[in-house]
Each structure stands twice: as C-alpha cells, then as structure tokens.
C-alpha cells in the first residue's frame, strides 16, 4: 500500500480570527511510523503527521487547543495519540481513544491519565472490519464512571439501524460529521431531517459540525454545507463541536486548505455568543471540565 499525503503543508492564513481559547475538537495524528507503526489492519497508510506539525497548524490557524481522535490506521494502539497529547501538554490537548473490547481497567486508567476523555466507535466499513455493538455497549458502560463520553462515526444510511444502539449508551454521545448527511438534499432533506429528529429526541446527543471538505458538493467556500449546517448550530447551540479534521485521513483529491475551513466558522455560527459556545464553552465542558466553573 503506498502512503497517502492527505493534507497541505501550505494552508492559507484564515481571514477569520478565532476567539482566544478556541478548540479544534476533531483532528488526528499519524505516526511517525518509525516510532508508532500503523496497524496491520489499517485500510490506508498515511505519511507521517505528528505533534510538531499539529502544533504548527494550530498556531497558524489561531486556535488554542486540540482534541486528538485516534485514527483507524493506528488500530487499538493509542501510543501515537498519547505521545501527541503529551507533546502538546494536557492544558492544550486531550484525546479520544479507540480500544480493544478486552481492555483492562488498568489500561483504561492509563489512557485517562494520558489525557483521553472519550472512546470512538467507528461504523465505516471502508475503515474498520468489525463494529460489534454488544462489545461497544460494554465499553460504554465501563468508561462512563471515568466521566468519558462516546464518539460515533457512521454514515446517514445507518442512522435508523443504529438508533437503538445509540439510545442504549449511558453517556454523552458525540456524532462525528453530523452522521454524514447528503448535503445535496438541502436544509430540509431527508438525511438532515432524520438527524434533527434524533438530536431532538436525545438531549445527551451532540454532534461535530465538521467535515465540510468531505460533505460539500460545491467545495470552497462551502456555501451548500453552510446552508444546511448553520441551522443545526443555531438549533443545538450547547451540543455542537467543530474541528478541522486535519490531516484529513484518506483524502486524495481536493485536499482542503485548512485556512479556508476556519473561514467557514463565522457563517456556521454567526455572532460572538454562538461562536464562543461552539469553539470554547462546549468543548471545554467535555474535555477540560476541571477548568469550567460550577
Ligand atoms: C475522519 C475521517 C475518516 C477517517 C478516520 O479514523 C479514521 O481513519 O476517522 C474518513 O476516512 O472518513 O473524519 O476522521
């Protein structure tokens, strides 16, 4: 398998200046392979994208903190993500782990000490071979006492089938990239309507209003994405997160300019109040609760 370079080394400087303390709540690191080899089961093998590059990007974009989500190419071995959290410092980075269902309590505790605050369940067949719901629920019950939450990644065609499983999760549930709706259906389309019904019915469900570069049919400046997703931010202001998704796993065409992804923010969340919730208050509650008053 040849290694994929899925990001640009020369992102533009955003025109939009994020508020001080803004969190990139969805990004990843890859390797470096020499230190942290990729999983034999990886569905793609990326070029190295480690903590130094992430910090350079964070500062370039005017962001303050990162939530580093374990990428599928590293399987159940969270060492690369933990090393990146340590390199950034836990005041600047926290993480979301992917764990073997047979993980021990001691290993979960070590992940917590290393800055993990959630676990991710991935249902994309092109990324993982197995997504055992019964095992995932066992894990969800075991991480609940740590104060962690569950992150789920699925596509819109699975929403209905997965709903009973999602409802059985005892923690906050964060849905990656809005469950990947078909943006081309517009703001009242079937996919986003079903997604809103799910969010309306479950106050413990949150979502990441990220993935414009994957979901938009039009590309920059992502007007179609903004038309469909800005109403979601307005409807659930206290249950939304945003992230760059750098280094954009698996993307091989139309590699996004991260500066332009940041430039969507004032249109996704118009006004200081919404922006502050999306970029600071909401992620701080999930990832740095010890810094949140009350
Ligand atoms: C994402 C996207 C993807 C990949 C992964 O863990 C992963 O490998 O998350 C994808 O290919 O859609 O946004 O994190």
mmCIF file of N, CA and C in Angstrom, residues 140-232:
data_model
loop_
_atom_site.group_PDB
_atom_site.id
_atom_site.type_symbol
_atom_site.label_atom_id
_atom_site.label_comp_id
_atom_site.label_asym_id
_atom_site.label_seq_id
_atom_site.Cartn_x
_atom_site.Cartn_y
_atom_site.Cartn_z
ATOM 1 N N UNK A 140 -18.895 1.176 26.653
ATOM 2 C CA UNK A 140 -19.571 2.432 27.029
ATOM 3 C C UNK A 140 -19.913 2.436 28.517
ATOM 4 N N UNK A 141 -20.344 1.308 29.030
ATOM 5 C CA UNK A 141 -20.666 1.241 30.459
ATOM 6 C C UNK A 141 -19.407 1.302 31.316
ATOM 7 N N UNK A 142 -18.304 0.820 30.785
ATOM 8 C CA UNK A 142 -17.067 0.841 31.587
ATOM 9 C C UNK A 142 -16.410 2.215 31.603
ATOM 10 N N UNK A 143 -16.584 2.986 30.532
ATOM 11 C CA UNK A 143 -15.932 4.305 30.522
ATOM 12 C C UNK A 143 -16.794 5.386 31.203
ATOM 13 N N UNK A 144 -18.076 5.094 31.380
ATOM 14 C CA UNK A 144 -18.966 6.092 31.989
ATOM 15 C C UNK A 144 -18.453 6.582 33.354
ATOM 16 N N UNK A 145 -18.004 5.673 34.237
ATOM 17 C CA UNK A 145 -17.545 6.159 35.552
ATOM 18 C C UNK A 145 -16.310 7.051 35.479
ATOM 19 N N UNK A 146 -15.583 7.004 34.365
ATOM 20 C CA UNK A 146 -14.408 7.879 34.221
ATOM 21 C C UNK A 146 -14.809 9.300 33.817
ATOM 22 N N UNK A 147 -16.109 9.476 33.542
ATOM 23 C CA UNK A 147 -16.562 10.790 33.078
ATOM 24 C C UNK A 147 -16.342 10.975 31.581
ATOM 25 N N UNK A 148 -16.043 9.895 30.882
ATOM 26 C CA UNK A 148 -15.803 9.978 29.436
ATOM 27 C C UNK A 148 -17.137 10.001 28.674
ATOM 28 N N UNK A 149 -17.030 10.274 27.387
ATOM 29 C CA UNK A 149 -18.190 10.193 26.504
ATOM 30 C C UNK A 149 -17.840 9.263 25.333
ATOM 31 N N UNK A 150 -18.847 9.011 24.505
ATOM 32 C CA UNK A 150 -18.682 8.144 23.341
ATOM 33 C C UNK A 150 -18.765 8.999 22.072
ATOM 34 N N UNK A 151 -17.832 8.778 21.155
ATOM 35 C CA UNK A 151 -17.871 9.404 19.832
ATOM 36 C C UNK A 151 -18.226 8.312 18.821
ATOM 37 N N UNK A 152 -19.196 8.576 17.975
ATOM 38 C CA UNK A 152 -19.564 7.565 16.963
ATOM 39 C C UNK A 152 -19.413 8.153 15.567
ATOM 40 N N UNK A 153 -18.940 7.294 14.684
ATOM 41 C CA UNK A 153 -18.770 7.708 13.288
ATOM 42 C C UNK A 153 -19.551 6.742 12.408
ATOM 43 N N UNK A 154 -20.568 7.272 11.729
ATOM 44 C CA UNK A 154 -21.363 6.440 10.826
ATOM 45 C C UNK A 154 -21.880 7.324 9.706
ATOM 46 N N UNK A 155 -22.398 6.681 8.666
ATOM 47 C CA UNK A 155 -22.967 7.432 7.540
ATOM 48 C C UNK A 155 -24.487 7.386 7.621
ATOM 49 N N UNK A 156 -25.140 8.326 6.921
ATOM 50 C CA UNK A 156 -26.575 8.550 7.105
ATOM 51 C C UNK A 156 -27.422 7.297 6.876
ATOM 52 N N UNK A 157 -26.972 6.411 5.995
ATOM 53 C CA UNK A 157 -27.807 5.229 5.721
ATOM 54 C C UNK A 157 -27.880 4.275 6.910
ATOM 55 N N UNK A 158 -27.028 4.484 7.920
ATOM 56 C CA UNK A 158 -27.062 3.610 9.096
ATOM 57 C C UNK A 158 -27.823 4.213 10.273
ATOM 58 N N UNK A 159 -28.266 5.444 10.127
ATOM 59 C CA UNK A 159 -28.830 6.153 11.285
ATOM 60 C C UNK A 159 -29.982 5.386 11.934
ATOM 61 N N UNK A 160 -30.912 4.943 11.108
ATOM 62 C CA UNK A 160 -32.095 4.279 11.667
ATOM 63 C C UNK A 160 -31.712 2.969 12.378
ATOM 64 N N UNK A 161 -30.884 2.194 11.696
ATOM 65 C CA UNK A 161 -30.481 0.910 12.283
ATOM 66 C C UNK A 161 -29.701 1.101 13.592
ATOM 67 N N UNK A 162 -28.913 2.166 13.665
ATOM 68 C CA UNK A 162 -28.072 2.358 14.848
ATOM 69 C C UNK A 162 -28.802 3.027 16.014
ATOM 70 N N UNK A 163 -29.983 3.572 15.769
ATOM 71 C CA UNK A 163 -30.638 4.368 16.815
ATOM 72 C C UNK A 163 -30.816 3.605 18.136
ATOM 73 N N UNK A 164 -31.308 2.361 18.146
ATOM 74 C CA UNK A 164 -31.454 1.670 19.448
ATOM 75 C C UNK A 164 -30.110 1.512 20.169
ATOM 76 N N UNK A 165 -29.063 1.264 19.398
ATOM 77 C CA UNK A 165 -27.724 1.154 19.993
ATOM 78 C C UNK A 165 -27.302 2.493 20.612
ATOM 79 N N UNK A 166 -27.494 3.567 19.874
ATOM 80 C CA UNK A 166 -27.101 4.887 20.384
ATOM 81 C C UNK A 166 -27.896 5.221 21.649
ATOM 82 N N UNK A 167 -29.172 4.848 21.645
ATOM 83 C CA UNK A 167 -30.031 5.142 22.801
ATOM 84 C C UNK A 167 -29.604 4.372 24.048
ATOM 85 N N UNK A 168 -28.925 3.242 23.842
ATOM 86 C CA UNK A 168 -28.515 2.422 24.990
ATOM 87 C C UNK A 168 -27.206 2.915 25.621
ATOM 88 N N UNK A 169 -26.559 3.886 25.005
ATOM 89 C CA UNK A 169 -25.282 4.388 25.528
ATOM 90 C C UNK A 169 -25.565 5.310 26.719
ATOM 91 N N UNK A 170 -24.927 5.046 27.856
ATOM 92 C CA UNK A 170 -25.283 5.780 29.074
ATOM 93 C C UNK A 170 -24.595 7.141 29.240
ATOM 94 N N UNK A 171 -23.774 7.535 28.274
ATOM 95 C CA UNK A 171 -23.009 8.781 28.412
ATOM 96 C C UNK A 171 -23.462 9.783 27.340
ATOM 97 N N UNK A 172 -22.810 10.927 27.340
ATOM 98 C CA UNK A 172 -22.940 11.828 26.187
ATOM 99 C C UNK A 172 -22.466 11.086 24.937
ATOM 100 N N UNK A 173 -23.189 11.293 23.830
ATOM 101 C CA UNK A 173 -22.844 10.644 22.561
ATOM 102 C C UNK A 173 -22.548 11.757 21.543
ATOM 103 N N UNK A 174 -21.349 11.764 21.001
ATOM 104 C CA UNK A 174 -20.973 12.793 20.024
ATOM 105 C C UNK A 174 -20.924 12.155 18.638
ATOM 106 N N UNK A 175 -21.719 12.673 17.721
ATOM 107 C CA UNK A 175 -21.810 12.087 16.376
ATOM 108 C C UNK A 175 -20.883 12.851 15.425
ATOM 109 N N UNK A 176 -19.901 12.119 14.891
ATOM 110 C CA UNK A 176 -18.919 12.749 14.001
ATOM 111 C C UNK A 176 -19.563 13.206 12.696
ATOM 112 N N UNK A 177 -19.173 14.397 12.280
ATOM 113 C CA UNK A 177 -19.548 14.928 10.960
ATOM 114 C C UNK A 177 -21.050 14.781 10.687
ATOM 115 N N UNK A 178 -21.865 15.003 11.744
ATOM 116 C CA UNK A 178 -23.338 15.010 11.622
ATOM 117 C C UNK A 178 -23.903 13.705 11.066
ATOM 118 N N UNK A 179 -23.165 12.614 11.231
ATOM 119 C CA UNK A 179 -23.631 11.354 10.655
ATOM 120 C C UNK A 179 -23.636 11.379 9.135
ATOM 121 N N UNK A 180 -22.809 12.218 8.593
ATOM 122 C CA UNK A 180 -22.579 12.311 7.134
ATOM 123 C C UNK A 180 -23.857 12.354 6.286
ATOM 124 N N UNK A 181 -24.647 13.419 6.464
ATOM 125 C CA UNK A 181 -25.847 13.564 5.621
ATOM 126 C C UNK A 181 -25.471 13.909 4.183
ATOM 127 N N UNK A 182 -26.398 13.642 3.281
ATOM 128 C CA UNK A 182 -26.243 14.097 1.900
ATOM 129 C C UNK A 182 -26.638 15.568 1.859
ATOM 130 N N UNK A 183 -25.622 16.428 1.791
ATOM 131 C CA UNK A 183 -25.842 17.872 1.832
ATOM 132 C C UNK A 183 -26.625 18.342 0.600
ATOM 133 N N UNK A 184 -26.483 17.591 -0.479
ATOM 134 C CA UNK A 184 -27.169 17.959 -1.724
ATOM 135 C C UNK A 184 -28.687 17.942 -1.582
ATOM 136 N N UNK A 185 -29.205 17.282 -0.549
ATOM 137 C CA UNK A 185 -30.657 17.265 -0.333
ATOM 138 C C UNK A 185 -31.170 18.600 0.217
ATOM 139 N N UNK A 186 -30.244 19.457 0.686
ATOM 140 C CA UNK A 186 -30.636 20.768 1.197
ATOM 141 C C UNK A 186 -31.057 20.739 2.660
ATOM 142 N N UNK A 187 -31.386 21.933 3.219
ATOM 143 C CA UNK A 187 -31.658 22.049 4.660
ATOM 144 C C UNK A 187 -32.888 21.274 5.133
ATOM 145 N N UNK A 188 -33.798 20.954 4.222
ATOM 146 C CA UNK A 188 -34.987 20.180 4.630
ATOM 147 C C UNK A 188 -34.952 18.769 4.060
ATOM 148 N N UNK A 189 -33.777 18.314 3.665
ATOM 149 C CA UNK A 189 -33.642 16.984 3.055
ATOM 150 C C UNK A 189 -33.903 15.861 4.050
ATOM 151 N N UNK A 190 -34.078 14.672 3.505
ATOM 152 C CA UNK A 190 -34.407 13.501 4.336
ATOM 153 C C UNK A 190 -33.326 13.238 5.382
ATOM 154 N N UNK A 191 -32.076 13.292 4.978
ATOM 155 C CA UNK A 191 -30.999 12.929 5.906
ATOM 156 C C UNK A 191 -30.927 13.887 7.087
ATOM 157 N N UNK A 192 -30.938 15.178 6.808
ATOM 158 C CA UNK A 192 -30.767 16.138 7.909
ATOM 159 C C UNK A 192 -32.037 16.187 8.762
ATOM 160 N N UNK A 193 -33.182 15.907 8.171
ATOM 161 C CA UNK A 193 -34.432 15.874 8.934
ATOM 162 C C UNK A 193 -34.409 14.696 9.918
ATOM 163 N N UNK A 194 -33.948 13.544 9.453
ATOM 164 C CA UNK A 194 -33.839 12.380 10.354
ATOM 165 C C UNK A 194 -32.812 12.658 11.452
ATOM 166 N N UNK A 195 -31.743 13.345 11.087
ATOM 167 C CA UNK A 195 -30.715 13.666 12.069
ATOM 168 C C UNK A 195 -31.258 14.615 13.142
ATOM 169 N N UNK A 196 -32.030 15.606 12.714
ATOM 170 C CA UNK A 196 -32.626 16.543 13.690
ATOM 171 C C UNK A 196 -33.595 15.807 14.621
ATOM 172 N N UNK A 197 -34.366 14.879 14.070
ATOM 173 C CA UNK A 197 -35.304 14.126 14.915
ATOM 174 C C UNK A 197 -34.528 13.358 15.996
ATOM 175 N N UNK A 198 -33.400 12.797 15.603
ATOM 176 C CA UNK A 198 -32.569 12.061 16.569
ATOM 177 C C UNK A 198 -32.044 13.004 17.655
ATOM 178 N N UNK A 199 -31.520 14.138 17.241
ATOM 179 C CA UNK A 199 -30.977 15.110 18.201
ATOM 180 C C UNK A 199 -32.090 15.672 19.092
ATOM 181 N N UNK A 200 -33.248 15.932 18.513
ATOM 182 C CA UNK A 200 -34.362 16.482 19.299
ATOM 183 C C UNK A 200 -34.780 15.515 20.402
ATOM 184 N N UNK A 201 -34.755 14.227 20.063
ATOM 185 C CA UNK A 201 -35.274 13.223 20.997
ATOM 186 C C UNK A 201 -34.277 12.866 22.102
ATOM 187 N N UNK A 202 -33.004 13.259 21.929
ATOM 188 C CA UNK A 202 -31.979 12.780 22.870
ATOM 189 C C UNK A 202 -31.073 13.914 23.311
ATOM 190 N N UNK A 203 -31.372 14.520 24.436
ATOM 191 C CA UNK A 203 -30.572 15.669 24.886
ATOM 192 C C UNK A 203 -29.121 15.321 25.194
ATOM 193 N N UNK A 204 -28.804 14.023 25.308
ATOM 194 C CA UNK A 204 -27.393 13.660 25.560
ATOM 195 C C UNK A 204 -26.615 13.457 24.257
ATOM 196 N N UNK A 205 -27.264 13.676 23.101
ATOM 197 C CA UNK A 205 -26.557 13.540 21.825
ATOM 198 C C UNK A 205 -26.005 14.903 21.397
ATOM 199 N N UNK A 206 -24.745 14.907 21.012
ATOM 200 C CA UNK A 206 -24.063 16.095 20.486
ATOM 201 C C UNK A 206 -23.597 15.761 19.064
ATOM 202 N N UNK A 207 -23.119 16.784 18.366
ATOM 203 C CA UNK A 207 -22.534 16.486 17.060
ATOM 204 C C UNK A 207 -21.375 17.416 16.732
ATOM 205 N N UNK A 208 -20.518 16.942 15.818
ATOM 206 C CA UNK A 208 -19.434 17.792 15.311
ATOM 207 C C UNK A 208 -19.873 18.347 13.973
ATOM 208 N N UNK A 209 -19.916 19.664 13.895
ATOM 209 C CA UNK A 209 -20.328 20.309 12.640
ATOM 210 C C UNK A 209 -19.081 20.515 11.779
ATOM 211 N N UNK A 210 -18.442 19.393 11.527
ATOM 212 C CA UNK A 210 -17.169 19.373 10.800
ATOM 213 C C UNK A 210 -17.348 18.542 9.540
ATOM 214 N N UNK A 211 -16.308 18.500 8.736
ATOM 215 C CA UNK A 211 -16.357 17.658 7.542
ATOM 216 C C UNK A 211 -16.878 18.380 6.311
ATOM 217 N N UNK A 212 -16.850 19.706 6.325
ATOM 218 C CA UNK A 212 -17.309 20.448 5.137
ATOM 219 C C UNK A 212 -16.587 19.964 3.889
ATOM 220 N N UNK A 213 -15.277 19.698 4.053
ATOM 221 C CA UNK A 213 -14.472 19.305 2.883
ATOM 222 C C UNK A 213 -14.884 17.937 2.346
ATOM 223 N N UNK A 214 -15.532 17.128 3.172
ATOM 224 C CA UNK A 214 -15.996 15.815 2.707
ATOM 225 C C UNK A 214 -17.447 15.870 2.242
ATOM 226 N N UNK A 215 -18.259 16.713 2.907
ATOM 227 C CA UNK A 215 -19.708 16.675 2.671
ATOM 228 C C UNK A 215 -20.178 17.656 1.607
ATOM 229 N N UNK A 216 -19.453 18.747 1.429
ATOM 230 C CA UNK A 216 -19.873 19.750 0.443
ATOM 231 C C UNK A 216 -19.749 19.189 -0.972
ATOM 232 N N UNK A 217 -20.739 19.460 -1.770
ATOM 233 C CA UNK A 217 -20.649 19.069 -3.182
ATOM 234 C C UNK A 217 -20.032 20.191 -4.003
ATOM 235 N N UNK A 218 -20.074 21.394 -3.434
ATOM 236 C CA UNK A 218 -19.620 22.568 -4.193
ATOM 237 C C UNK A 218 -18.155 22.916 -3.940
ATOM 238 N N UNK A 219 -17.606 22.485 -2.781
ATOM 239 C CA UNK A 219 -16.239 22.887 -2.437
ATOM 240 C C UNK A 219 -16.207 24.307 -1.895
ATOM 241 N N UNK A 220 -14.994 24.848 -1.682
ATOM 242 C CA UNK A 220 -14.873 26.190 -1.116
ATOM 243 C C UNK A 220 -15.654 27.212 -1.921
ATOM 244 N N UNK A 221 -16.309 28.173 -1.277
ATOM 245 C CA UNK A 221 -16.347 28.445 0.171
ATOM 246 C C UNK A 221 -17.424 27.661 0.919
ATOM 247 N N UNK A 222 -17.822 26.521 0.423
ATOM 248 C CA UNK A 222 -18.680 25.577 1.133
ATOM 249 C C UNK A 222 -20.060 26.141 1.448
ATOM 250 N N UNK A 223 -20.614 26.906 0.515
ATOM 251 C CA UNK A 223 -21.932 27.525 0.764
ATOM 252 C C UNK A 223 -23.017 26.479 0.998
ATOM 253 N N UNK A 224 -22.959 25.367 0.258
ATOM 254 C CA UNK A 224 -24.001 24.338 0.426
ATOM 255 C C UNK A 224 -23.946 23.732 1.825
ATOM 256 N N UNK A 225 -22.746 23.528 2.345
ATOM 257 C CA UNK A 225 -22.577 22.995 3.703
ATOM 258 C C UNK A 225 -23.128 23.996 4.722
ATOM 259 N N UNK A 226 -22.775 25.260 4.551
ATOM 260 C CA UNK A 226 -23.233 26.289 5.498
ATOM 261 C C UNK A 226 -24.763 26.388 5.489
ATOM 262 N N UNK A 227 -25.370 26.324 4.311
ATOM 263 C CA UNK A 227 -26.842 26.429 4.228
ATOM 264 C C UNK A 227 -27.535 25.340 5.034
ATOM 265 N N UNK A 228 -26.968 24.146 5.003
ATOM 266 C CA UNK A 228 -27.610 23.014 5.688
ATOM 267 C C UNK A 228 -27.211 22.950 7.166
ATOM 268 N N UNK A 229 -25.986 23.345 7.477
ATOM 269 C CA UNK A 229 -25.458 23.081 8.819
ATOM 270 C C UNK A 229 -25.567 24.275 9.770
ATOM 271 N N UNK A 230 -25.559 25.505 9.266
ATOM 272 C CA UNK A 230 -25.718 26.651 10.187
ATOM 273 C C UNK A 230 -27.020 26.526 10.995
ATOM 274 N N UNK A 231 -28.135 26.075 10.393
ATOM 275 C CA UNK A 231 -29.346 25.906 11.216
ATOM 276 C C UNK A 231 -29.189 24.852 12.325
ATOM 277 N N UNK A 232 -28.298 23.902 12.114
ATOM 278 C CA UNK A 232 -28.047 22.892 13.163
ATOM 279 C C UNK A 232 -27.331 23.548 14.350
#
